[in-house]
């Protein structure tokens, strides 16, 4: 037996569904699966995921500070700086703006 609702009752049912974040019209199981997916809290906001990995920004800033104070040595960063310094000694660095070949021709 189908229940015949008045227009007022239908509107109130829809309004109630909107207020309580429920589906306003009857839907099948397949559609309800999608509704539940969108209603769920995002995975990237859950504390288990957020706290699983270390805080890279804070850690790198801390390590840079310790390196500046001389309490920590980052050998890879030291190697990178040394390679840049050696390239500069050989003249392999990019010229500054206004010091390239084209700018030197005009002078």
PDB file of C-alpha atoms in Angstrom:
ATOM      1  CA  UNK A   1       0.000   0.000   0.000  1.00  0.00           C
ATOM      2  CA  UNK A   2       1.447   3.349  -0.974  1.00  0.00           C
ATOM      3  CA  UNK A   3       1.052   6.255   1.350  1.00  0.00           C
ATOM      4  CA  UNK A   4      -0.320   9.369  -0.309  1.00  0.00           C
ATOM      5  CA  UNK A   5       1.198  12.462   1.276  1.00  0.00           C
ATOM      6  CA  UNK A   6      -0.035  15.996   0.896  1.00  0.00           C
ATOM      7  CA  UNK A   7       2.159  18.637  -0.762  1.00  0.00           C
ATOM      8  CA  UNK A   8       2.874  20.142   2.629  1.00  0.00           C
ATOM      9  CA  UNK A   9       4.011  16.788   4.042  1.00  0.00           C
ATOM     10  CA  UNK A  10       6.278  16.182   1.011  1.00  0.00           C
ATOM     11  CA  UNK A  11       7.871  19.613   1.368  1.00  0.00           C
ATOM     12  CA  UNK A  12       8.390  19.106   5.102  1.00  0.00           C
ATOM     13  CA  UNK A  13       9.986  15.706   4.455  1.00  0.00           C
ATOM     14  CA  UNK A  14      12.385  17.254   1.908  1.00  0.00           C
ATOM     15  CA  UNK A  15      13.189  20.132   4.251  1.00  0.00           C
ATOM     16  CA  UNK A  16      13.850  17.704   7.090  1.00  0.00           C
ATOM     17  CA  UNK A  17      16.139  15.666   4.838  1.00  0.00           C
ATOM     18  CA  UNK A  18      18.074  18.806   3.848  1.00  0.00           C
ATOM     19  CA  UNK A  19      18.449  19.915   7.455  1.00  0.00           C
ATOM     20  CA  UNK A  20      19.732  16.548   8.661  1.00  0.00           C
ATOM     21  CA  UNK A  21      21.872  15.825   5.558  1.00  0.00           C
ATOM     22  CA  UNK A  22      19.810  12.889   4.421  1.00  0.00           C
ATOM     23  CA  UNK A  23      18.726  11.926   0.926  1.00  0.00           C
ATOM     24  CA  UNK A  24      15.535  13.810   0.062  1.00  0.00           C
ATOM     25  CA  UNK A  25      14.083  11.313  -2.390  1.00  0.00           C
ATOM     26  CA  UNK A  26      14.122   7.513  -2.121  1.00  0.00           C
ATOM     27  CA  UNK A  27      17.172   6.047  -3.878  1.00  0.00           C
ATOM     28  CA  UNK A  28      18.430   2.571  -4.666  1.00  0.00           C
ATOM     29  CA  UNK A  29      21.365   0.853  -2.944  1.00  0.00           C
ATOM     30  CA  UNK A  30      23.845   1.702  -5.720  1.00  0.00           C
ATOM     31  CA  UNK A  31      23.125   5.414  -5.403  1.00  0.00           C
ATOM     32  CA  UNK A  32      23.227   5.248  -1.611  1.00  0.00           C
ATOM     33  CA  UNK A  33      26.785   3.905  -1.840  1.00  0.00           C
ATOM     34  CA  UNK A  34      27.836   7.090  -3.641  1.00  0.00           C
ATOM     35  CA  UNK A  35      25.934   9.231  -1.134  1.00  0.00           C
ATOM     36  CA  UNK A  36      27.768   7.530   1.749  1.00  0.00           C
ATOM     37  CA  UNK A  37      31.110   8.029  -0.022  1.00  0.00           C
ATOM     38  CA  UNK A  38      30.550  11.774  -0.296  1.00  0.00           C
ATOM     39  CA  UNK A  39      29.140  12.022   3.222  1.00  0.00           C
ATOM     40  CA  UNK A  40      32.197  10.361   4.790  1.00  0.00           C
ATOM     41  CA  UNK A  41      35.072  12.393   6.211  1.00  0.00           C
ATOM     42  CA  UNK A  42      37.983  12.667   3.735  1.00  0.00           C
ATOM     43  CA  UNK A  43      40.853  10.269   4.367  1.00  0.00           C
ATOM     44  CA  UNK A  44      43.492  13.007   4.239  1.00  0.00           C
ATOM     45  CA  UNK A  45      41.790  14.763   7.171  1.00  0.00           C
ATOM     46  CA  UNK A  46      41.802  11.728   9.479  1.00  0.00           C
ATOM     47  CA  UNK A  47      44.410  11.872  12.262  1.00  0.00           C
ATOM     48  CA  UNK A  48      45.742   8.366  11.528  1.00  0.00           C
ATOM     49  CA  UNK A  49      46.874   9.483   8.078  1.00  0.00           C
ATOM     50  CA  UNK A  50      48.010  12.986   9.056  1.00  0.00           C
ATOM     51  CA  UNK A  51      50.165  11.824  11.969  1.00  0.00           C
ATOM     52  CA  UNK A  52      51.646   8.821  10.134  1.00  0.00           C
ATOM     53  CA  UNK A  53      54.323  10.799   8.283  1.00  0.00           C
ATOM     54  CA  UNK A  54      56.793  13.170   9.954  1.00  0.00           C
ATOM     55  CA  UNK A  55      56.392  16.928   9.595  1.00  0.00           C
ATOM     56  CA  UNK A  56      58.911  17.596   6.841  1.00  0.00           C
ATOM     57  CA  UNK A  57      58.699  21.396   6.868  1.00  0.00           C
ATOM     58  CA  UNK A  58      59.388  21.706  10.594  1.00  0.00           C
ATOM     59  CA  UNK A  59      62.094  19.013  10.510  1.00  0.00           C
ATOM     60  CA  UNK A  60      63.965  20.580   7.601  1.00  0.00           C
ATOM     61  CA  UNK A  61      63.846  24.011   9.266  1.00  0.00           C
ATOM     62  CA  UNK A  62      65.167  22.473  12.499  1.00  0.00           C
ATOM     63  CA  UNK A  63      67.978  20.676  10.662  1.00  0.00           C
ATOM     64  CA  UNK A  64      68.967  23.874   8.824  1.00  0.00           C
ATOM     65  CA  UNK A  65      69.079  25.676  12.191  1.00  0.00           C
ATOM     66  CA  UNK A  66      71.221  22.931  13.721  1.00  0.00           C
ATOM     67  CA  UNK A  67      73.518  23.000  10.691  1.00  0.00           C
ATOM     68  CA  UNK A  68      73.892  26.778  11.046  1.00  0.00           C
ATOM     69  CA  UNK A  69      74.837  26.329  14.704  1.00  0.00           C
ATOM     70  CA  UNK A  70      77.354  23.620  13.783  1.00  0.00           C
ATOM     71  CA  UNK A  71      75.562  20.775  15.570  1.00  0.00           C
ATOM     72  CA  UNK A  72      74.593  18.860  12.427  1.00  0.00           C
ATOM     73  CA  UNK A  73      76.312  18.156   9.090  1.00  0.00           C
ATOM     74  CA  UNK A  74      74.281  17.439   5.968  1.00  0.00           C
ATOM     75  CA  UNK A  75      76.852  15.831   3.695  1.00  0.00           C
ATOM     76  CA  UNK A  76      74.600  15.867   0.661  1.00  0.00           C
ATOM     77  CA  UNK A  77      73.956  19.616   1.037  1.00  0.00           C
ATOM     78  CA  UNK A  78      77.689  20.221   1.582  1.00  0.00           C
ATOM     79  CA  UNK A  79      78.418  18.259  -1.599  1.00  0.00           C
ATOM     80  CA  UNK A  80      75.853  20.314  -3.529  1.00  0.00           C
ATOM     81  CA  UNK A  81      77.389  23.587  -2.327  1.00  0.00           C
ATOM     82  CA  UNK A  82      80.863  22.344  -3.240  1.00  0.00           C
ATOM     83  CA  UNK A  83      79.716  21.389  -6.763  1.00  0.00           C
ATOM     84  CA  UNK A  84      78.175  24.859  -7.224  1.00  0.00           C
ATOM     85  CA  UNK A  85      81.382  26.492  -6.015  1.00  0.00           C
ATOM     86  CA  UNK A  86      83.507  24.415  -8.396  1.00  0.00           C
ATOM     87  CA  UNK A  87      81.196  25.232 -11.331  1.00  0.00           C
ATOM     88  CA  UNK A  88      81.533  28.933 -10.524  1.00  0.00           C
ATOM     89  CA  UNK A  89      85.337  28.625 -10.476  1.00  0.00           C
ATOM     90  CA  UNK A  90      85.268  27.016 -13.942  1.00  0.00           C
ATOM     91  CA  UNK A  91      82.919  29.749 -15.239  1.00  0.00           C
ATOM     92  CA  UNK A  92      79.950  27.428 -15.816  1.00  0.00           C
ATOM     93  CA  UNK A  93      77.311  29.450 -13.951  1.00  0.00           C
ATOM     94  CA  UNK A  94      74.532  31.371 -15.682  1.00  0.00           C
ATOM     95  CA  UNK A  95      75.287  35.061 -16.196  1.00  0.00           C
ATOM     96  CA  UNK A  96      73.222  37.569 -14.247  1.00  0.00           C
ATOM     97  CA  UNK A  97      70.477  39.461 -16.029  1.00  0.00           C
ATOM     98  CA  UNK A  98      71.997  42.052 -18.339  1.00  0.00           C
ATOM     99  CA  UNK A  99      75.431  40.383 -18.432  1.00  0.00           C
ATOM    100  CA  UNK A 100      74.822  37.793 -21.149  1.00  0.00           C
ATOM    101  CA  UNK A 101      76.303  37.608 -24.683  1.00  0.00           C
ATOM    102  CA  UNK A 102      73.651  39.812 -26.211  1.00  0.00           C
ATOM    103  CA  UNK A 103      74.137  42.565 -23.602  1.00  0.00           C
ATOM    104  CA  UNK A 104      77.919  42.463 -24.050  1.00  0.00           C
ATOM    105  CA  UNK A 105      77.568  42.938 -27.840  1.00  0.00           C
ATOM    106  CA  UNK A 106      75.727  46.244 -27.404  1.00  0.00           C
ATOM    107  CA  UNK A 107      78.467  47.779 -25.239  1.00  0.00           C
TER     108      UNK A 107
END
